[in-house]
Amino acid sequence: KGVAGLAGKPLILNMLIDVFEKGGCLPSKKVEIYTQGINLLLQESDDSKKTSQATKPKLNLNQRAAVAERIAISTIIGGKSAIVIDGASTVTNGELGITSLIGKEIIGDTSLAVSEEQVQEVLNTGLFSSRGNGKMGWAHQTYGEFLAARYLTRHKLNWKQIRSFLFQDPLKIGAFQIVPQLY
């Protein structure tokens, strides 16, 4: 299926095996393989290793995916390696405070007010792992990259908007280059 490069990483191999076991085969398209894997991880919940305010899940799968995409666009495009979930911890330059993820997401025809509790619910899934000291990050970088790309397509951004996220023109001469942290 063209996913041999991904299968070389144990965490992703486990995801591929889970997708295979659930459906009896791997889908023919790579994007569908990854979508199914992400959906399985979004349904996982391990309250013991994650945020201290674990509660019963309240979001459906589509809502969890939208919140995960919101986290992805903020961390991947923003060049942030961790989300600070503990209010007592200091947010450093390479990190993102959980309160900065609060806002509104449009999912189909409905609006979802994203709260800190909902962000924590998504951080409690298999997509994320602890970074210690009240911080969480992507369990695997490709999860965030995939979800950030999905955010851009779900929100139907035009090319000019996407270009502003991905490229820079440091000399202001029309010579755009990929933002270094996204290369």
Coordinates of C-alpha atoms in Angstrom, one line a residue:
K1 CA 0.0 0.0 0.0
G2 CA 3.0 2.3 -0.1
V3 CA 3.3 2.7 3.7
A4 CA 6.5 0.8 4.2
G5 CA 8.4 4.0 5.3
L6 CA 5.8 4.6 8.0
A7 CA 5.8 0.9 9.1
G8 CA 9.4 1.2 10.1
K9 CA 8.4 3.3 13.1
P10 CA 7.0 1.1 15.9
L11 CA 4.3 3.6 17.0
I12 CA 3.0 3.9 13.4
L13 CA 3.3 0.2 12.7
N14 CA 1.0 -0.4 15.7
M15 CA -1.5 2.1 14.2
L16 CA -1.3 0.3 10.8
I17 CA -1.8 -3.1 12.5
D18 CA -4.9 -1.7 14.4
V19 CA -6.4 -0.4 11.1
F20 CA -5.7 -3.7 9.4
E21 CA -7.3 -5.7 12.3
K22 CA -10.4 -3.5 12.5
G23 CA -11.1 -3.7 8.7
G24 CA -9.5 -7.0 7.7
C25 CA -7.3 -5.1 5.2
L26 CA -5.6 -1.7 4.7
P27 CA -7.6 0.8 2.6
S28 CA -6.2 1.4 -0.9
K29 CA -5.5 5.1 -0.3
K30 CA -2.8 6.3 2.1
V31 CA -5.0 9.2 3.3
E32 CA -7.7 6.7 4.2
I33 CA -5.3 4.5 6.0
Y34 CA -4.1 7.4 8.1
T35 CA -7.6 8.8 8.6
Q36 CA -8.7 5.4 10.0
G37 CA -5.6 5.2 12.2
I38 CA -6.1 8.8 13.5
N39 CA -9.8 7.9 14.3
L40 CA -8.8 4.8 16.2
L41 CA -6.3 6.9 18.3
L42 CA -9.0 9.6 18.9
Q43 CA -11.2 6.9 20.4
E44 CA -8.5 5.7 22.7
S45 CA -8.4 7.2 26.2
D46 CA -5.8 6.7 28.8
D47 CA -6.7 8.9 31.7
S48 CA -3.9 7.6 33.9
K49 CA -1.0 9.0 31.8
K50 CA -2.5 12.3 30.8
T51 CA -4.1 15.4 32.1
S52 CA -5.1 15.5 35.8
Q53 CA -8.7 16.6 35.1
A54 CA -9.8 13.5 33.3
T55 CA -13.6 13.3 32.8
K56 CA -16.0 11.1 30.9
P57 CA -15.8 11.7 27.2
K58 CA -18.3 14.3 25.9
L59 CA -17.2 14.9 22.4
N60 CA -18.2 12.6 19.4
L61 CA -15.5 11.5 17.0
N62 CA -16.0 14.4 14.5
Q63 CA -15.8 16.9 17.4
R64 CA -12.6 15.2 18.7
A65 CA -11.1 15.3 15.2
A66 CA -11.9 19.0 14.9
V67 CA -10.3 19.8 18.2
A68 CA -7.3 17.7 17.3
E69 CA -6.9 19.6 14.0
R70 CA -7.1 22.9 15.9
I71 CA -4.3 21.7 18.2
A72 CA -2.3 20.5 15.2
I73 CA -2.6 23.8 13.2
S74 CA -1.6 25.7 16.4
T75 CA 1.4 23.5 17.2
I76 CA 2.7 22.4 13.8
I77 CA 2.3 25.7 11.9
G78 CA 3.1 27.7 15.1
G79 CA 6.3 25.7 15.7
K80 CA 5.3 24.6 19.2
S81 CA 6.6 21.3 20.6
A82 CA 4.3 21.0 23.6
I83 CA 1.1 22.2 25.1
V84 CA 1.2 23.4 28.7
I85 CA -1.8 22.0 30.6
D86 CA -0.8 22.8 34.1
G87 CA -1.6 26.4 35.0
A88 CA 1.3 26.5 37.5
S89 CA 3.8 25.7 34.7
T90 CA 5.5 28.5 32.7
V91 CA 4.9 28.6 29.0
T92 CA 8.2 29.0 27.2
N93 CA 8.9 30.1 23.7
G94 CA 8.5 26.7 22.1
E95 CA 5.3 25.8 23.9
L96 CA 1.6 26.7 23.8
G97 CA -0.6 27.3 26.7
I98 CA -3.8 25.3 26.8
T99 CA -6.0 28.4 27.1
S100 CA -4.8 29.6 23.7
L101 CA -6.6 26.7 22.1
I102 CA -10.0 27.8 23.3
G103 CA -12.3 29.2 20.6
K104 CA -14.8 28.0 18.1
E105 CA -14.7 25.3 15.4
I106 CA -17.2 24.8 12.6
I107 CA -18.0 21.1 11.9
G108 CA -20.2 20.7 8.9
D109 CA -23.2 22.9 9.7
T110 CA -22.7 23.2 13.4
S111 CA -20.5 25.3 15.7
L112 CA -18.5 23.9 18.6
A113 CA -17.4 26.1 21.4
V114 CA -14.0 24.6 22.2
S115 CA -13.3 24.8 26.0
E116 CA -10.2 23.9 28.0
E117 CA -12.1 20.7 29.2
Q118 CA -12.6 19.6 25.5
V119 CA -9.0 20.3 24.6
Q120 CA -8.0 18.1 27.6
E121 CA -10.3 15.4 26.5
V122 CA -8.5 15.3 23.1
L123 CA -5.1 15.4 24.8
N124 CA -6.1 12.3 26.7
T125 CA -6.3 10.3 23.5
G126 CA -3.7 8.1 21.8
L127 CA -2.6 11.0 19.7
F128 CA -0.7 12.6 22.5
S129 CA 1.9 11.7 25.1
S130 CA 3.2 13.3 28.2
R131 CA 6.2 15.6 28.1
G132 CA 6.4 15.7 31.9
N133 CA 5.8 18.7 34.2
G134 CA 2.2 19.4 33.1
K135 CA 3.0 19.3 29.3
M136 CA 1.7 17.2 26.4
G137 CA 2.9 16.7 22.9
W138 CA 2.2 14.7 19.8
A139 CA 2.9 11.0 20.3
H140 CA 4.3 11.1 16.7
Q141 CA 5.0 14.2 14.7
T142 CA 3.2 12.8 11.6
Y143 CA -0.1 12.8 13.5
G144 CA 0.1 16.5 14.0
E145 CA 1.3 17.1 10.4
F146 CA -1.6 15.1 9.0
L147 CA -4.2 16.8 11.1
A148 CA -2.8 20.3 10.4
A149 CA -3.1 19.5 6.6
R150 CA -6.7 18.3 7.2
Y151 CA -7.4 21.5 9.1
L152 CA -6.4 23.6 6.1
T153 CA -8.5 21.5 3.7
R154 CA -11.5 21.3 6.0
H155 CA -11.6 25.1 6.4
K156 CA -11.2 25.5 2.6
L157 CA -8.4 28.1 2.8
N158 CA -7.5 29.6 -0.5
W159 CA -3.9 29.4 -1.8
K160 CA -3.0 32.9 -0.6
Q161 CA -4.0 31.9 3.0
I162 CA -2.2 28.6 2.8
R163 CA 0.9 30.3 1.4
S164 CA 1.0 32.7 4.4
F165 CA 1.1 29.7 6.7
L166 CA 3.8 27.7 4.9
F167 CA 6.0 30.2 3.2
Q168 CA 8.0 33.3 4.0
D169 CA 9.5 36.1 2.0
P170 CA 12.2 37.3 4.4
L171 CA 13.7 39.9 1.9
K172 CA 10.2 41.0 0.7
I173 CA 11.2 40.5 -2.9
G174 CA 8.7 37.8 -4.0
A175 CA 11.2 34.9 -3.4
F176 CA 9.1 32.7 -1.1
Q177 CA 10.7 29.9 0.9
I178 CA 9.2 27.3 3.1
V179 CA 9.2 28.3 6.7
P180 CA 12.3 26.5 8.2
Q181 CA 10.4 24.6 10.9
L182 CA 8.0 23.2 8.3
Y183 CA 10.6 22.1 5.8

